[in-house]
């Protein structure tokens, strides 16, 4: 998928998924705009699922667009391409880089599109903390998109594109379900011990900024509504490690895959 097409899609998705409540404010900071894309206001109770779903849509759309990006290229290239002593691992890493660049561009364009549209209707200010929040947002969410889309593509190589997409989405749905059931097991809003471990290990919880803390006090005051020790840097490390694992698995898969014995649908 070309960068330009990705950018146009990001503009559309960003505008469609703007939090409408921001238009009612006399003045909006860039921090508020970015935090509206990081599940601001979402809590771990079932009644927040609809709010979560709306804010998750941009991520879901990206997963759809790139669900078979590598899979299609790999299978369409087939034995004719790789028989010419093409380094499969190098080729795969190049494709991984393309997906990651597209993920970063996608997120940045969404932020820009939303900021421009909101600025047309109300005063928009750029506060100092917003730059840091943008960096955390792009780092964490781009790594998440890389992990999930790569996983879909790798599973697709083994089976089909449909199986790859459904498998990964099933894991994500399970993570979402676990997150929204946690509230039933927490008393007096105190998150400690095993519950905190479950939250930190939950792939979806690592996207929800209101459950995070930050070593920069001003930012922590903006996001840490639960007053728990869940640093944003933890989520960066969490998704980075998952990315490395998925990339290593992908390198092994494309290196070992046999086209003759694994003829499946492409598309």
Short mmCIF file of C-alpha atoms in Angstrom, two decimals, residues 27-231:
data_model
loop_
_atom_site.label_atom_id
_atom_site.label_comp_id
_atom_site.label_asym_id
_atom_site.label_seq_id
_atom_site.Cartn_x
_atom_site.Cartn_y
_atom_site.Cartn_z
CA UNK A 27 -10.51 26.08 24.06
CA UNK A 28 -8.87 22.71 23.37
CA UNK A 29 -5.25 21.79 23.97
CA UNK A 30 -3.35 19.39 21.74
CA UNK A 31 -2.96 17.14 24.79
CA UNK A 32 -6.74 16.77 25.02
CA UNK A 33 -6.98 15.87 21.34
CA UNK A 34 -4.28 13.20 21.59
CA UNK A 35 -5.64 11.78 24.85
CA UNK A 36 -9.06 11.44 23.19
CA UNK A 37 -7.40 8.85 20.92
CA UNK A 38 -5.88 6.95 23.85
CA UNK A 39 -9.14 5.76 25.43
CA UNK A 40 -9.57 8.79 27.62
CA UNK A 41 -12.59 8.27 29.89
CA UNK A 42 -12.59 4.47 29.47
CA UNK A 43 -12.82 2.40 32.65
CA UNK A 44 -12.73 -1.38 33.19
CA UNK A 45 -16.50 -1.89 33.36
CA UNK A 46 -18.78 -3.29 30.60
CA UNK A 47 -20.71 -0.03 30.24
CA UNK A 48 -17.58 1.56 28.73
CA UNK A 49 -17.34 -0.92 25.86
CA UNK A 50 -19.14 1.35 23.38
CA UNK A 51 -16.79 4.25 24.17
CA UNK A 52 -13.81 1.92 23.83
CA UNK A 53 -15.06 0.57 20.50
CA UNK A 54 -15.32 4.03 18.94
CA UNK A 55 -11.78 4.96 20.00
CA UNK A 56 -10.42 1.59 18.85
CA UNK A 57 -11.78 1.94 15.31
CA UNK A 58 -8.67 3.68 13.83
CA UNK A 59 -6.49 0.79 15.01
CA UNK A 60 -8.92 -1.79 13.67
CA UNK A 61 -9.04 -0.11 10.26
CA UNK A 62 -5.24 -0.18 9.99
CA UNK A 63 -5.23 -3.89 10.82
CA UNK A 64 -7.74 -4.46 8.03
CA UNK A 65 -5.72 -2.43 5.48
CA UNK A 66 -2.44 -4.22 6.23
CA UNK A 67 -3.82 -7.61 7.29
CA UNK A 68 -2.33 -9.40 4.28
CA UNK A 69 0.28 -6.87 3.17
CA UNK A 70 3.31 -9.17 3.55
CA UNK A 71 1.30 -12.35 2.96
CA UNK A 72 0.14 -11.19 -0.48
CA UNK A 73 3.58 -10.00 -1.53
CA UNK A 74 5.25 -13.17 -0.27
CA UNK A 75 2.84 -15.59 -1.91
CA UNK A 76 2.55 -13.65 -5.17
CA UNK A 77 6.36 -13.52 -5.44
CA UNK A 78 6.36 -17.28 -5.01
CA UNK A 79 9.19 -19.57 -6.05
CA UNK A 80 9.98 -17.56 -9.20
CA UNK A 81 11.10 -14.53 -7.20
CA UNK A 82 12.94 -16.29 -4.39
CA UNK A 83 14.67 -18.83 -6.65
CA UNK A 84 17.03 -16.03 -7.79
CA UNK A 85 19.04 -16.20 -4.56
CA UNK A 86 16.90 -13.51 -2.94
CA UNK A 87 17.63 -13.16 0.77
CA UNK A 88 14.24 -13.90 2.27
CA UNK A 89 15.06 -12.50 5.70
CA UNK A 90 16.33 -9.23 4.26
CA UNK A 91 13.22 -8.99 2.08
CA UNK A 92 10.97 -9.67 5.08
CA UNK A 93 12.70 -7.05 7.25
CA UNK A 94 12.21 -4.53 4.47
CA UNK A 95 8.48 -5.31 4.44
CA UNK A 96 8.36 -5.00 8.25
CA UNK A 97 9.96 -1.56 8.00
CA UNK A 98 7.36 -0.49 5.42
CA UNK A 99 4.51 -1.51 7.72
CA UNK A 100 6.05 0.32 10.67
CA UNK A 101 6.62 3.51 8.65
CA UNK A 102 3.02 3.34 7.45
CA UNK A 103 1.84 2.88 11.05
CA UNK A 104 3.74 5.97 12.21
CA UNK A 105 2.50 8.05 9.26
CA UNK A 106 -1.05 6.80 9.83
CA UNK A 107 -1.09 7.86 13.50
CA UNK A 108 0.56 11.23 12.86
CA UNK A 109 -1.88 12.07 10.06
CA UNK A 110 -4.85 11.14 12.27
CA UNK A 111 -3.60 13.59 14.91
CA UNK A 112 -3.05 16.33 12.33
CA UNK A 113 -6.43 15.81 10.67
CA UNK A 114 -8.27 15.95 13.98
CA UNK A 115 -6.34 19.03 15.13
CA UNK A 116 -7.05 20.92 11.89
CA UNK A 117 -10.78 20.11 11.94
CA UNK A 118 -11.17 21.02 15.62
CA UNK A 119 -9.25 24.25 15.03
CA UNK A 120 -11.91 25.28 12.51
CA UNK A 121 -14.58 25.28 15.22
CA UNK A 122 -12.79 26.21 18.43
CA UNK A 123 -9.53 27.62 19.75
CA UNK A 124 -6.73 25.07 19.74
CA UNK A 125 -3.53 25.50 21.77
CA UNK A 126 -0.28 23.56 21.76
CA UNK A 127 0.89 23.02 25.32
CA UNK A 128 4.40 21.86 26.28
CA UNK A 129 3.21 18.50 27.57
CA UNK A 130 1.46 17.68 24.30
CA UNK A 131 4.74 16.98 22.47
CA UNK A 132 5.69 14.31 25.01
CA UNK A 133 2.19 12.81 24.88
CA UNK A 134 2.32 12.70 21.07
CA UNK A 135 5.67 10.87 21.20
CA UNK A 136 4.33 8.29 23.67
CA UNK A 137 1.16 7.89 21.61
CA UNK A 138 3.01 7.31 18.34
CA UNK A 139 5.61 4.97 19.88
CA UNK A 140 3.18 2.76 21.79
CA UNK A 141 0.44 2.62 19.19
CA UNK A 142 2.75 2.13 16.19
CA UNK A 143 4.42 -0.81 17.93
CA UNK A 144 1.00 -2.27 18.74
CA UNK A 145 -0.06 -1.97 15.10
CA UNK A 146 3.21 -3.57 14.01
CA UNK A 147 2.77 -6.52 16.39
CA UNK A 148 -0.83 -7.23 15.42
CA UNK A 149 -0.49 -6.79 11.66
CA UNK A 150 2.70 -8.87 11.53
CA UNK A 151 1.02 -11.62 13.52
CA UNK A 152 -1.90 -11.65 11.06
CA UNK A 153 0.46 -11.86 8.08
CA UNK A 154 2.60 -14.62 9.58
CA UNK A 155 -0.38 -16.81 10.49
CA UNK A 156 -1.79 -16.15 7.01
CA UNK A 157 1.34 -17.65 5.42
CA UNK A 158 0.70 -20.88 7.34
CA UNK A 159 -3.03 -20.97 6.64
CA UNK A 160 -5.02 -18.25 4.82
CA UNK A 161 -5.63 -14.53 5.17
CA UNK A 162 -9.01 -15.13 6.80
CA UNK A 163 -7.58 -17.50 9.40
CA UNK A 164 -4.76 -15.09 10.19
CA UNK A 165 -7.10 -12.14 10.70
CA UNK A 166 -9.67 -14.06 12.75
CA UNK A 167 -7.00 -15.66 14.95
CA UNK A 168 -5.35 -12.38 15.94
CA UNK A 169 -8.67 -10.59 16.38
CA UNK A 170 -9.82 -13.42 18.65
CA UNK A 171 -6.80 -12.85 20.91
CA UNK A 172 -7.49 -9.11 20.93
CA UNK A 173 -11.17 -9.72 21.72
CA UNK A 174 -10.17 -12.00 24.60
CA UNK A 175 -7.89 -9.28 25.97
CA UNK A 176 -10.70 -6.74 25.71
CA UNK A 177 -13.10 -9.09 27.50
CA UNK A 178 -10.65 -9.71 30.34
CA UNK A 179 -10.04 -5.99 30.75
CA UNK A 180 -13.73 -5.12 31.00
CA UNK A 181 -14.35 -7.86 33.55
CA UNK A 182 -11.61 -6.73 35.93
CA UNK A 183 -13.78 -4.07 37.51
CA UNK A 184 -15.94 -6.79 39.05
CA UNK A 185 -12.98 -8.06 41.07
CA UNK A 186 -11.66 -4.75 42.39
CA UNK A 187 -12.82 -3.33 45.70
CA UNK A 188 -12.63 0.36 46.63
CA UNK A 189 -10.89 1.07 43.31
CA UNK A 190 -7.61 -0.30 44.70
CA UNK A 191 -5.49 -1.96 42.02
CA UNK A 192 -2.69 -4.00 43.53
CA UNK A 193 -1.10 -7.44 43.46
CA UNK A 194 -2.40 -9.93 40.90
CA UNK A 195 -4.86 -7.47 39.34
CA UNK A 196 -2.04 -5.04 38.57
CA UNK A 197 0.00 -7.87 37.02
CA UNK A 198 -2.98 -8.88 34.86
CA UNK A 199 -3.44 -5.28 33.71
CA UNK A 200 0.25 -4.89 32.81
CA UNK A 201 0.19 -8.18 30.92
CA UNK A 202 -2.99 -7.37 29.01
CA UNK A 203 -2.21 -6.18 25.48
CA UNK A 204 -5.24 -3.87 25.39
CA UNK A 205 -4.60 -2.35 28.82
CA UNK A 206 -1.19 -1.25 27.57
CA UNK A 207 -2.99 1.04 25.10
CA UNK A 208 -5.19 2.76 27.67
CA UNK A 209 -3.37 5.89 28.83
CA UNK A 210 -5.74 6.68 31.76
CA UNK A 211 -4.44 3.54 33.46
CA UNK A 212 -0.82 4.61 33.07
CA UNK A 213 1.57 6.72 35.07
CA UNK A 214 4.52 8.78 33.88
CA UNK A 215 7.79 9.92 35.42
CA UNK A 216 6.88 13.44 34.26
CA UNK A 217 4.52 14.66 36.97
CA UNK A 218 2.40 16.99 34.81
CA UNK A 219 1.68 14.20 32.35
CA UNK A 220 1.06 11.68 35.11
CA UNK A 221 -1.49 14.07 36.62
CA UNK A 222 -3.30 14.17 33.27
CA UNK A 223 -3.54 10.43 32.72
CA UNK A 224 -3.12 8.49 35.96
CA UNK A 225 -6.76 8.40 37.08
CA UNK A 226 -6.27 5.10 38.95
CA UNK A 227 -3.14 6.21 40.79
CA UNK A 228 -1.23 3.02 39.96
CA UNK A 229 2.38 2.33 39.03
CA UNK A 230 2.05 1.56 35.32
CA UNK A 231 4.62 3.68 33.52
#
